[in-house]
């Protein structure tokens, strides 16, 4: 356990070095947040129909997404791990008395957390100060907020488990581009990164519900807004746990299979 | 010499390599149909290393040295054969086993690039679960013998190769391994760093009785360190023995360079071959097992007034080249 904390800490410290990147990230995320919100504002003003989410909920959803982008975005990749595999430095990783899966999981987790810690607080202050309808709203209750934190954490773990499956695929494909692109593009759409799930057509909602992705983005953010009520949220947490167990189990199985046929690239 | 600590029995490993000729057309063809060839990296490799030995593992590029090291470290799974290191089969009980070994791959880095060396050391301490007192003791010993005091607070990317290699070696010894695998530890280092690394390996071997397996292309490494040489070529073990024995086998040839006061005609010596001659200097080679050095010199001194003589035996490099030639690799 201490080892995982230690590797996480080192990764975290390394990540904190990139202050300029964090500052640039904040500006980019503010910009994208505004663009998305303006589109939704126009859409809500012109639409006569009864929509499944209020504008206020959508705006909050978008700001949460921008704040925690680093935690939940599937297309974030960790160049270190795929260089380990394609460059052959995995030789050293295999000389350590620990399982590779847990070791890499800790690395990924720390990279994501360190990336977000520097960005989310300044962004939070900024979006709290914005006037209506552009500002973020507070969660309706303490319970909703606590459930949100829990679901965000589980969502983060699920994202890491999915990313690790992508990395493990590199043992066979030798390039992260294809698998990242496919999984990230489809996965982010089905996670609700482009469009919150309730705004999707029903058939697409069914598809999204049968896959793990929506539990990483759509679910925690709608728990925050109260759009998903506490009782339903508890049920959702169970489903998150189920997916987490399934995905980590699959990852462990595949990594063991990959290591049996590992080739250290580059002599 | 101690008990056997590493034993390999008939280890074999084959790699599948995709092949295609150069050019766009061939590349397009390879989209649909790929040719594979099988490269036998290791063929029936067997040897035993005893506890406390320093063994030099040599061979030309691509001979299978690194592959053997990786099998012994539990990184690669061989296709056939058996390997026991300290009672473990490395690739079967990898996580339990690797806590007992230290590894340095000269061409790779185990240190975190962007942070000071000490951070990597502390991570390794936690990975290997080294108790704090022992970690501090080992760290101060390594800092002292490898002269790391000024280096460990510097980010790795700012170190020179020689400095980094010293840190890499220290990193592999923080957890008191019983076996140290060094895969080309002196590659790319300047003369001073090479000597420092060799000196350190000697010290650590003497003080801790650690078993060292070393691969290298630098025969000076072998000469300075290895009591025993294992030579591999094209995947097969070709020689296993001491450096002295190798010398005895191939090394009885001597080169003699003589300077003398002006002598107008060349001197022939039975049993020695004359390579060059001038009124001031001549070069001979002879087999010291056939004819003694004193014999050659005394015959020479009868004919000319000798001013100076220099005798050279074959360098280890030449011995190894001769071994390669003998095995046609």
Coordinates of C-alpha atoms in Angstrom, one line a residue:
Chain A
X1 CA 0.0 0.0 0.0
X2 CA 2.8 2.3 0.9
X3 CA 4.3 1.7 -2.4
X4 CA 1.2 2.8 -4.3
X5 CA 1.0 6.0 -2.2
X6 CA 4.7 6.6 -2.9
X7 CA 4.4 6.2 -6.6
X8 CA 1.3 8.3 -6.6
X9 CA 3.1 11.0 -4.5
X10 CA 6.1 11.1 -6.9
X11 CA 3.8 11.3 -9.9
X12 CA 1.8 14.0 -8.2
X13 CA 4.9 16.1 -7.4
X14 CA 6.0 15.7 -11.0
X15 CA 2.7 16.8 -12.3
X16 CA 2.7 19.9 -10.1
X17 CA 5.8 21.2 -11.8
X18 CA 3.7 22.2 -14.9
X19 CA 2.3 25.4 -13.7
X20 CA 2.1 27.1 -17.1
X21 CA 0.2 24.2 -18.5
X22 CA -2.3 24.4 -15.7
X23 CA -2.8 28.1 -16.3
X24 CA -3.3 27.6 -20.0
X25 CA -5.7 24.8 -19.2
X26 CA -7.8 27.0 -17.0
X27 CA -8.2 29.5 -19.8
X28 CA -9.0 26.8 -22.4
X29 CA -11.6 25.3 -20.2
X30 CA -13.2 28.6 -19.4
X31 CA -13.4 29.3 -23.2
X32 CA -14.9 25.9 -24.0
X33 CA -17.3 26.2 -21.1
X34 CA -18.6 29.5 -22.5
X35 CA -18.9 28.2 -26.0
X36 CA -20.9 25.1 -24.9
X37 CA -23.1 27.2 -22.6
X38 CA -23.9 29.8 -25.3
X39 CA -25.0 27.0 -27.6
X40 CA -27.3 25.6 -24.9
X41 CA -28.7 29.0 -24.1
X42 CA -29.6 29.5 -27.7
X43 CA -31.1 26.1 -27.9
X44 CA -33.1 26.5 -24.7
X45 CA -34.4 29.9 -25.8
X46 CA -35.7 28.7 -29.1
X47 CA -37.1 25.3 -28.0
X48 CA -40.7 25.2 -27.1
X49 CA -40.6 21.6 -26.0
X50 CA -40.4 20.4 -22.4
X51 CA -36.8 19.4 -22.0
X52 CA -35.6 16.7 -19.5
X53 CA -33.0 19.0 -17.9
X54 CA -33.3 22.7 -16.9
X55 CA -30.8 25.1 -18.4
X56 CA -29.4 25.7 -14.9
X57 CA -28.7 22.0 -14.6
X58 CA -27.0 21.9 -17.9
X59 CA -24.8 24.9 -17.2
X60 CA -23.7 23.4 -13.9
X61 CA -23.1 20.1 -15.7
X62 CA -20.8 21.8 -18.2
X63 CA -18.8 23.7 -15.6
X64 CA -18.3 20.5 -13.6
X65 CA -17.2 18.8 -16.7
X66 CA -14.6 21.5 -17.4
X67 CA -13.4 21.6 -13.9
X68 CA -12.8 17.9 -13.6
X69 CA -11.9 17.3 -17.2
X70 CA -8.5 15.8 -16.3
X71 CA -10.2 13.3 -14.0
X72 CA -12.7 11.9 -16.4
X73 CA -11.5 12.6 -20.0
X74 CA -10.7 9.4 -21.7
X75 CA -8.5 10.9 -24.3
X76 CA -5.9 12.0 -21.7
X77 CA -3.1 9.6 -22.1
X78 CA 0.0 9.0 -20.1
X79 CA 2.9 8.9 -22.6
X80 CA 5.1 7.2 -20.0
X81 CA 3.3 4.0 -19.9
X82 CA 3.1 3.5 -23.6
X83 CA 6.7 4.4 -23.9
X84 CA 7.5 1.8 -21.3
X85 CA 5.9 -0.8 -23.5
X86 CA 7.0 0.3 -27.0
X87 CA 10.4 1.5 -25.9
X88 CA 11.2 -1.6 -23.8
X89 CA 11.7 0.1 -20.4
X90 CA 9.1 -2.3 -19.2
X91 CA 12.1 -4.4 -18.4
X92 CA 12.7 -2.4 -15.3
X93 CA 9.0 -2.4 -14.3
X94 CA 9.1 -6.2 -14.4
X95 CA 12.1 -6.3 -12.1
X96 CA 10.0 -4.8 -9.2
X97 CA 8.5 -7.0 -6.6
X98 CA 4.9 -5.8 -7.3
X99 CA 2.1 -6.4 -9.7
X100 CA 2.2 -4.2 -12.7
X101 CA -1.5 -3.5 -12.8
X102 CA -1.7 -1.9 -9.4
X103 CA 1.6 0.0 -10.0
X104 CA 0.3 1.5 -13.3
X105 CA -3.1 2.1 -11.8
X106 CA -1.5 4.2 -9.1
X107 CA 0.5 6.1 -11.7
X108 CA -2.5 6.9 -13.8
X109 CA -4.6 7.9 -10.8
X110 CA -1.9 10.3 -9.6
X111 CA -1.3 11.8 -13.0
X112 CA -5.0 12.6 -13.3
X113 CA -5.4 14.0 -9.8
X114 CA -2.3 16.2 -10.0
X115 CA -3.5 17.6 -13.3
X116 CA -6.8 18.6 -11.8
X117 CA -5.8 19.9 -8.4
X118 CA -4.0 22.9 -9.9
X119 CA -6.9 23.7 -12.2
X120 CA -10.2 23.0 -10.5
X121 CA -10.0 25.5 -7.6
X122 CA -9.3 28.7 -9.6
X123 CA -11.9 27.6 -12.1
X124 CA -14.4 27.0 -9.4
X125 CA -13.9 30.5 -8.0
X126 CA -14.3 31.9 -11.5
X127 CA -17.5 30.1 -12.4
X128 CA -19.1 30.8 -9.0
X129 CA -18.7 34.5 -9.7
X130 CA -20.3 34.4 -13.1
X131 CA -23.8 36.0 -13.5
X132 CA -26.9 34.0 -14.4
X133 CA -27.4 32.0 -16.6
X134 CA -23.6 31.4 -17.0
X135 CA -22.7 30.7 -13.4
X136 CA -22.5 27.3 -11.6
X137 CA -25.2 26.5 -9.1
X138 CA -24.6 24.9 -5.7
X139 CA -25.8 21.3 -5.1
X140 CA -29.3 21.2 -3.6
X141 CA -28.2 19.4 -0.4
X142 CA -25.2 18.2 1.5
X143 CA -26.3 14.6 0.8
X144 CA -26.3 15.3 -3.0
X145 CA -22.8 16.8 -2.6
X146 CA -21.4 13.9 -0.7
X147 CA -22.9 11.4 -3.1
X148 CA -21.4 13.4 -5.9
X149 CA -17.9 13.2 -4.4
X150 CA -18.3 9.4 -3.9
X151 CA -19.6 8.9 -7.5
X152 CA -16.9 11.1 -8.9
X153 CA -14.2 9.1 -7.1
X154 CA -15.7 5.8 -8.4
X155 CA -16.0 7.4 -11.9
X156 CA -12.3 8.3 -11.8
X157 CA -11.4 4.7 -10.9
X158 CA -13.5 3.4 -13.7
X159 CA -11.8 5.8 -16.1
X160 CA -8.4 4.6 -15.0
X161 CA -9.5 1.0 -15.4
X162 CA -10.7 1.7 -19.0
X163 CA -7.4 3.6 -19.8
X164 CA -5.4 0.7 -18.5
X165 CA -7.3 -1.6 -20.9
X166 CA -6.2 0.7 -23.7
X167 CA -2.6 0.6 -22.4
X168 CA -2.7 -3.2 -22.2
X169 CA -3.9 -3.3 -25.8
X170 CA -0.5 -1.7 -26.8
X171 CA 1.2 -5.0 -26.0
X172 CA -0.5 -6.3 -29.1
X173 CA -0.9 -3.2 -31.3
X174 CA 2.4 -1.4 -30.4
X175 CA 0.7 1.9 -30.9
X176 CA -1.7 3.7 -28.6
X177 CA -3.2 5.9 -31.4
X178 CA -5.8 3.5 -32.7
X179 CA -7.2 2.2 -29.5
X180 CA -7.2 5.5 -27.7
X181 CA -8.9 7.2 -30.7
X182 CA -11.6 4.6 -31.0
X183 CA -12.3 4.1 -27.3
X184 CA -11.9 7.8 -26.5
X185 CA -14.2 9.1 -29.2
X186 CA -17.0 6.6 -28.8
X187 CA -16.5 6.5 -25.0
X188 CA -16.6 10.2 -24.5
X189 CA -19.8 10.6 -26.5
X190 CA -21.5 7.8 -24.6
X191 CA -20.2 9.2 -21.4
X192 CA -22.1 12.4 -21.9
X193 CA -19.1 14.6 -22.6
X194 CA -20.7 16.2 -25.6
X195 CA -24.4 15.9 -24.6
X196 CA -25.8 15.0 -21.3
X197 CA -27.4 11.6 -21.5
X198 CA -31.1 12.8 -20.8
X199 CA -30.9 15.0 -23.9
X200 CA -30.0 12.1 -26.2
X201 CA -32.7 10.1 -28.2
X202 CA -34.1 7.2 -26.3
X203 CA -32.3 4.5 -28.3
X204 CA -29.0 6.2 -27.6
X205 CA -29.8 6.5 -24.0
X206 CA -30.3 2.7 -23.9
X207 CA -27.0 2.1 -25.5
X208 CA -25.3 4.5 -23.1
X209 CA -26.9 2.8 -20.2
X210 CA -25.6 -0.6 -21.2
X211 CA -22.0 0.6 -21.2
X212 CA -19.6 1.7 -18.5
X213 CA -18.9 5.2 -19.9
X214 CA -21.9 7.2 -18.6
X215 CA -21.0 6.2 -15.0
X216 CA -17.9 8.3 -15.3
X217 CA -19.3 11.6 -16.4
X218 CA -23.1 11.9 -16.7
X219 CA -23.8 10.1 -13.5
X220 CA -21.7 12.0 -11.0
X221 CA -22.5 15.4 -12.5
X222 CA -26.2 14.8 -12.5
X223 CA -26.0 13.6 -8.9
X224 CA -24.4 17.0 -8.1
X225 CA -27.3 18.9 -9.6
X226 CA -29.9 16.8 -7.9
X227 CA -31.2 15.7 -11.3
X228 CA -30.5 12.2 -10.0
X229 CA -32.1 11.9 -6.6
X230 CA -30.4 10.3 -3.6
X231 CA -32.2 6.9 -3.8
X232 CA -31.4 6.5 -7.5
X233 CA -27.8 7.7 -6.8
X234 CA -27.2 4.9 -4.3
X235 CA -28.4 2.4 -6.9
X236 CA -26.0 4.0 -9.4
X237 CA -23.1 3.7 -6.9
X238 CA -23.7 0.0 -6.9
X239 CA -23.6 -0.1 -10.7
X240 CA -20.4 1.8 -10.6
X241 CA -18.9 -0.7 -8.2
X242 CA -20.0 -3.5 -10.5
X243 CA -18.3 -1.9 -13.6
X244 CA -15.2 -1.2 -11.6
X245 CA -14.9 -4.8 -10.5
X246 CA -15.6 -6.1 -14.0
X247 CA -13.1 -3.7 -15.7
X248 CA -10.3 -4.3 -13.2
X249 CA -10.8 -8.0 -13.4
X250 CA -10.6 -8.0 -17.1
X251 CA -7.5 -5.8 -17.0
X252 CA -5.7 -8.1 -14.6
X253 CA -6.6 -11.1 -16.7
X254 CA -5.3 -9.4 -19.9
X255 CA -2.1 -8.0 -18.4
X256 CA -1.1 -11.4 -17.1
X257 CA -1.7 -12.9 -20.6
X258 CA 0.3 -10.0 -22.1
X259 CA 3.2 -10.5 -19.8
X260 CA 3.5 -14.1 -20.7
X261 CA 4.2 -13.1 -24.3
X262 CA 6.0 -9.9 -23.6
X263 CA 8.9 -8.9 -25.8
X264 CA 11.2 -6.3 -24.6
X265 CA 11.5 -3.9 -27.5
X266 CA 14.8 -2.5 -28.5
X267 CA 17.1 -5.2 -27.1
Chain B
X1 CA 33.2 -20.5 -3.8
X2 CA 29.7 -21.0 -2.6
X3 CA 26.8 -23.1 -3.6
X4 CA 25.2 -22.9 -7.0
X5 CA 22.9 -19.9 -7.0
X6 CA 21.8 -19.8 -10.6
X7 CA 21.3 -22.8 -12.9
X8 CA 20.1 -22.9 -16.4
X9 CA 19.1 -26.1 -18.1
X10 CA 18.5 -26.2 -21.9
X11 CA 17.0 -22.8 -22.1
X12 CA 15.6 -21.9 -25.6
X13 CA 13.8 -18.9 -26.8
X14 CA 12.5 -18.0 -30.3
X15 CA 11.2 -14.7 -31.4
X16 CA 8.9 -14.2 -34.3
X17 CA 10.0 -11.3 -36.5
X18 CA 7.8 -9.6 -39.2
X19 CA 9.8 -9.0 -42.3
X20 CA 9.3 -6.9 -45.4
X21 CA 11.5 -5.4 -48.0
X22 CA 11.8 -1.6 -48.4
X23 CA 9.5 0.5 -50.4
X24 CA 5.9 1.5 -50.6
X25 CA 4.8 -1.5 -52.7
X26 CA 6.2 -3.9 -50.2
X27 CA 4.6 -2.0 -47.4
X28 CA 1.2 -2.2 -49.1
X29 CA 1.7 -5.8 -49.7
X30 CA 2.5 -6.3 -46.1
X31 CA -0.9 -5.0 -45.2
X32 CA -2.5 -8.2 -46.5
X33 CA 0.2 -10.7 -46.2
X34 CA 3.0 -10.7 -43.7
X35 CA 6.1 -12.8 -43.8
X36 CA 7.4 -13.9 -40.5
X37 CA 10.7 -15.4 -39.7
X38 CA 11.7 -17.1 -36.5
X39 CA 14.9 -16.1 -34.9
X40 CA 16.3 -18.5 -32.4
X41 CA 17.7 -16.1 -29.8
X42 CA 18.7 -18.8 -27.4
X43 CA 19.5 -22.5 -28.1
X44 CA 19.9 -25.0 -25.4
X45 CA 21.8 -22.7 -23.0
X46 CA 23.0 -24.4 -19.8
X47 CA 25.3 -23.2 -17.1
X48 CA 25.6 -22.8 -13.4
X49 CA 26.8 -19.8 -11.4
X50 CA 27.9 -20.2 -7.8
X51 CA 27.2 -17.8 -5.0
X52 CA 29.8 -15.0 -4.8
X53 CA 31.1 -15.4 -8.4
X54 CA 31.6 -12.6 -10.9
X55 CA 30.8 -13.9 -14.3
X56 CA 31.3 -11.9 -17.5
X57 CA 28.8 -12.7 -20.2
X58 CA 30.2 -11.8 -23.6
X59 CA 29.3 -12.2 -27.2
X60 CA 28.8 -10.1 -30.3
X61 CA 25.7 -7.9 -30.7
X62 CA 22.5 -9.9 -31.1
X63 CA 24.1 -13.1 -29.7
X64 CA 21.5 -13.5 -26.9
X65 CA 23.3 -11.9 -23.9
X66 CA 20.5 -9.6 -23.0
X67 CA 17.9 -12.2 -23.7
X68 CA 19.6 -14.6 -21.2
X69 CA 19.8 -11.8 -18.6
X70 CA 16.0 -11.1 -19.1
X71 CA 15.2 -14.8 -18.7
X72 CA 17.2 -14.9 -15.5
X73 CA 15.5 -11.7 -14.2
X74 CA 12.0 -13.2 -14.8
X75 CA 11.2 -10.6 -17.5
X76 CA 11.0 -13.0 -20.5
X77 CA 9.5 -16.4 -20.5
X78 CA 11.7 -19.0 -22.4
X79 CA 10.0 -21.4 -24.8
X80 CA 11.9 -24.4 -23.3
X81 CA 14.3 -25.4 -20.6
X82 CA 14.4 -24.7 -16.9
X83 CA 16.0 -22.0 -14.9
X84 CA 16.4 -21.9 -11.1
X85 CA 17.7 -18.8 -9.4
X86 CA 17.9 -19.1 -5.6
X87 CA 15.4 -21.8 -5.8
X88 CA 12.9 -19.7 -7.8
X89 CA 11.8 -20.2 -11.3
X90 CA 12.1 -16.5 -12.2
X91 CA 9.1 -16.1 -14.6
X92 CA 6.8 -18.2 -12.5
X93 CA 7.3 -16.5 -9.1
X94 CA 8.4 -13.2 -10.5
X95 CA 7.1 -10.9 -7.8
X96 CA 8.5 -13.0 -4.9
X97 CA 11.8 -13.5 -6.7
X98 CA 12.8 -10.1 -8.0
X99 CA 13.1 -8.6 -4.5
X100 CA 16.3 -10.6 -4.2
X101 CA 18.0 -9.3 -7.3
X102 CA 19.3 -5.9 -8.5
X103 CA 19.3 -5.1 -12.2
X104 CA 21.0 -2.4 -14.2
X105 CA 20.3 -2.1 -18.0
X106 CA 23.0 0.2 -19.2
X107 CA 20.9 1.5 -22.1
X108 CA 17.8 2.3 -20.1
X109 CA 17.0 4.3 -17.0
X110 CA 15.2 3.3 -13.9
X111 CA 15.3 6.8 -12.4
X112 CA 12.5 9.3 -12.8
X113 CA 13.6 11.7 -15.4
X114 CA 12.1 15.0 -14.1
X115 CA 12.7 14.7 -10.3
X116 CA 15.8 14.6 -8.2
X117 CA 17.5 11.2 -7.9
X118 CA 16.7 10.9 -4.2
X119 CA 13.0 10.8 -5.0
X120 CA 13.5 7.8 -7.2
X121 CA 15.6 6.2 -4.4
X122 CA 12.8 6.8 -1.9
X123 CA 10.2 5.3 -4.3
X124 CA 12.4 2.2 -4.7
X125 CA 12.7 2.0 -0.9
X126 CA 8.9 1.8 -0.7
X127 CA 8.6 -0.6 -3.6
X128 CA 11.1 -3.0 -2.1
X129 CA 9.9 -2.4 1.4
X130 CA 13.4 -1.6 2.7
X131 CA 13.3 -0.8 6.5
X132 CA 14.2 2.7 7.2
X133 CA 17.4 2.1 9.1
X134 CA 18.7 -0.3 6.5
X135 CA 17.8 2.1 3.8
X136 CA 19.7 4.9 5.4
X137 CA 22.7 2.7 6.0
X138 CA 22.8 1.5 2.4
X139 CA 22.2 5.0 1.1
X140 CA 25.1 6.5 3.0
X141 CA 27.4 3.6 2.0
X142 CA 26.5 4.0 -1.6
X143 CA 26.7 7.8 -1.5
X144 CA 30.2 7.5 -0.1
X145 CA 31.6 4.8 -2.4
X146 CA 30.0 6.1 -5.6
X147 CA 30.6 9.8 -4.6
X148 CA 26.9 10.7 -5.1
X149 CA 26.6 13.3 -2.4
X150 CA 26.4 16.2 -4.9
X151 CA 24.2 14.3 -7.3
X152 CA 21.3 12.9 -5.5
X153 CA 19.5 16.3 -5.1
X154 CA 19.8 17.1 -8.8
X155 CA 17.0 16.2 -11.3
X156 CA 18.1 13.2 -13.4
X157 CA 17.8 15.0 -16.7
X158 CA 20.6 17.3 -15.6
X159 CA 23.1 14.6 -14.9
X160 CA 25.8 13.5 -17.3
X161 CA 25.7 9.9 -18.5
X162 CA 28.5 8.9 -16.1
X163 CA 26.9 10.5 -13.1
X164 CA 23.6 8.9 -14.0
X165 CA 25.1 5.5 -14.4
X166 CA 26.5 5.7 -10.9
X167 CA 23.1 6.6 -9.6
X168 CA 21.5 3.8 -11.6
X169 CA 23.9 1.3 -10.0
X170 CA 23.2 2.7 -6.6
X171 CA 19.5 2.4 -7.3
X172 CA 19.8 -1.3 -8.0
X173 CA 21.6 -1.9 -4.7
X174 CA 19.4 -0.1 -2.2
X175 CA 17.5 -3.3 -1.2
X176 CA 20.6 -5.5 -0.6
X177 CA 20.1 -7.9 -3.5
X178 CA 22.1 -11.1 -3.4
X179 CA 22.6 -11.1 -7.2
X180 CA 23.4 -8.1 -9.3
X181 CA 22.7 -8.3 -13.1
X182 CA 24.6 -5.6 -15.0
X183 CA 23.6 -5.4 -18.7
X184 CA 26.3 -3.3 -20.3
X185 CA 26.9 -1.0 -17.3
X186 CA 29.8 0.8 -18.9
X187 CA 28.3 1.5 -22.3
X188 CA 29.0 5.0 -23.5
X189 CA 31.1 6.0 -20.4
X190 CA 34.4 7.7 -20.6
X191 CA 37.6 6.1 -19.2
X192 CA 37.3 7.7 -15.8
X193 CA 33.7 6.7 -15.3
X194 CA 34.4 3.2 -16.5
X195 CA 37.2 2.8 -14.0
X196 CA 35.0 4.2 -11.2
X197 CA 32.2 1.7 -12.0
X198 CA 34.6 -1.2 -12.1
X199 CA 36.2 -0.2 -8.9
X200 CA 32.8 0.0 -7.3
X201 CA 31.7 -3.4 -8.5
X202 CA 34.8 -4.9 -7.1
X203 CA 34.3 -3.2 -3.8
X204 CA 30.7 -4.2 -3.4
X205 CA 31.5 -7.8 -4.5
X206 CA 34.2 -8.0 -1.9
X207 CA 32.3 -6.4 1.0
X208 CA 28.9 -7.9 0.5
X209 CA 29.8 -11.1 -1.3
X210 CA 27.2 -10.3 -3.9
X211 CA 27.0 -12.5 -7.0
X212 CA 27.5 -10.4 -10.2
X213 CA 26.6 -11.3 -13.8
X214 CA 27.9 -8.7 -16.2
X215 CA 27.5 -8.3 -19.9
X216 CA 29.8 -6.0 -21.8
X217 CA 31.6 -5.3 -25.0
X218 CA 34.5 -3.7 -23.2
X219 CA 37.1 -6.4 -22.6
X220 CA 38.8 -4.2 -20.0
X221 CA 35.6 -4.7 -17.9
X222 CA 36.1 -8.4 -18.2
X223 CA 39.8 -8.2 -17.4
X224 CA 39.3 -6.1 -14.4
X225 CA 36.3 -7.9 -13.0
X226 CA 35.4 -11.3 -14.3
X227 CA 37.0 -14.5 -12.9
X228 CA 34.8 -16.4 -15.2
X229 CA 33.8 -15.9 -18.8
X230 CA 30.7 -17.2 -20.5
X231 CA 30.7 -16.6 -24.2
X232 CA 27.6 -16.8 -26.3
X233 CA 27.3 -16.5 -30.1
X234 CA 24.2 -17.0 -32.3
X235 CA 22.3 -18.2 -29.3
X236 CA 24.6 -21.0 -28.2
X237 CA 27.0 -21.1 -25.3
X238 CA 30.5 -21.3 -26.9
X239 CA 32.9 -21.0 -24.0
X240 CA 32.7 -21.3 -20.3
X241 CA 35.8 -20.9 -18.3
X242 CA 38.3 -18.6 -16.7
X243 CA 40.1 -15.8 -18.5
X244 CA 43.4 -17.5 -17.6
X245 CA 42.4 -20.7 -19.3
X246 CA 41.4 -18.7 -22.4
X247 CA 44.9 -17.1 -22.3
X248 CA 46.5 -20.5 -22.0
X249 CA 44.5 -21.8 -24.9
X250 CA 45.0 -19.0 -27.4
X251 CA 47.4 -16.6 -25.7
X252 CA 50.8 -18.3 -26.0
X253 CA 51.7 -16.1 -28.9
X254 CA 54.1 -13.3 -28.2
X255 CA 55.2 -10.3 -30.2
X256 CA 58.8 -9.2 -29.6
X257 CA 60.0 -5.8 -30.8
X258 CA 63.8 -5.3 -30.6
X259 CA 65.9 -2.2 -31.1
X260 CA 69.6 -2.7 -31.7
X261 CA 72.7 -0.8 -32.8
X262 CA 73.0 -0.7 -36.6
X263 CA 72.9 -4.2 -38.0
X264 CA 73.2 -4.6 -41.7
X265 CA 71.5 -7.9 -42.4
X266 CA 68.3 -9.4 -41.0
X267 CA 68.5 -12.0 -38.3
X268 CA 66.5 -15.3 -38.7
X269 CA 65.6 -17.1 -35.6
X270 CA 64.2 -20.7 -35.9
X271 CA 60.7 -21.0 -34.4
X272 CA 60.0 -17.2 -34.7
X273 CA 58.5 -15.3 -37.6
X274 CA 60.0 -12.0 -38.6
X275 CA 57.5 -9.4 -39.5
X276 CA 59.6 -6.4 -40.2
X277 CA 63.2 -5.5 -40.3
X278 CA 65.2 -2.3 -40.5
X279 CA 68.9 -1.6 -39.6
X280 CA 67.6 -0.3 -36.2
X281 CA 64.5 -2.4 -35.3
X282 CA 62.9 -5.8 -36.0
X283 CA 59.5 -7.4 -35.0
X284 CA 59.1 -11.1 -34.4
X285 CA 56.2 -13.2 -33.3
X286 CA 56.7 -16.6 -31.7
X287 CA 54.7 -19.2 -29.7
X288 CA 55.9 -19.1 -26.1
X289 CA 54.8 -22.7 -25.6
X290 CA 57.2 -23.8 -28.4
X291 CA 60.2 -21.6 -27.8
X292 CA 61.2 -19.6 -24.8
X293 CA 61.7 -15.9 -24.7
X294 CA 65.2 -16.1 -23.3
X295 CA 66.1 -18.5 -26.2
X296 CA 64.9 -15.9 -28.7
X297 CA 66.7 -13.1 -27.1
X298 CA 69.9 -14.9 -26.6
X299 CA 70.0 -15.9 -30.3
X300 CA 69.4 -12.3 -31.2
X301 CA 72.1 -11.0 -28.9
X302 CA 74.6 -13.2 -30.6
X303 CA 74.1 -11.4 -33.9
X304 CA 73.4 -7.8 -32.8
X305 CA 73.9 -5.4 -30.0
X306 CA 70.5 -5.1 -28.4
X307 CA 69.4 -1.7 -27.1
X308 CA 65.8 -2.4 -26.1
X309 CA 63.2 -5.1 -26.2
X310 CA 59.4 -5.0 -25.8
X311 CA 57.2 -8.1 -25.4
X312 CA 53.5 -8.1 -25.9
X313 CA 51.0 -10.8 -25.4
X314 CA 47.6 -10.8 -27.1
X315 CA 45.0 -8.5 -25.7
X316 CA 41.8 -10.0 -24.4
X317 CA 40.1 -8.3 -27.4
X318 CA 42.2 -10.3 -29.7
X319 CA 41.6 -13.5 -27.8
X320 CA 37.9 -13.0 -28.0
X321 CA 38.1 -12.2 -31.7
X322 CA 40.0 -15.5 -32.1
X323 CA 37.3 -17.3 -30.2
X324 CA 34.6 -15.7 -32.5
X325 CA 36.7 -16.8 -35.5
X326 CA 37.0 -20.3 -34.2
X327 CA 33.2 -20.6 -33.9
X328 CA 32.6 -18.6 -37.1
X329 CA 30.4 -16.0 -35.6

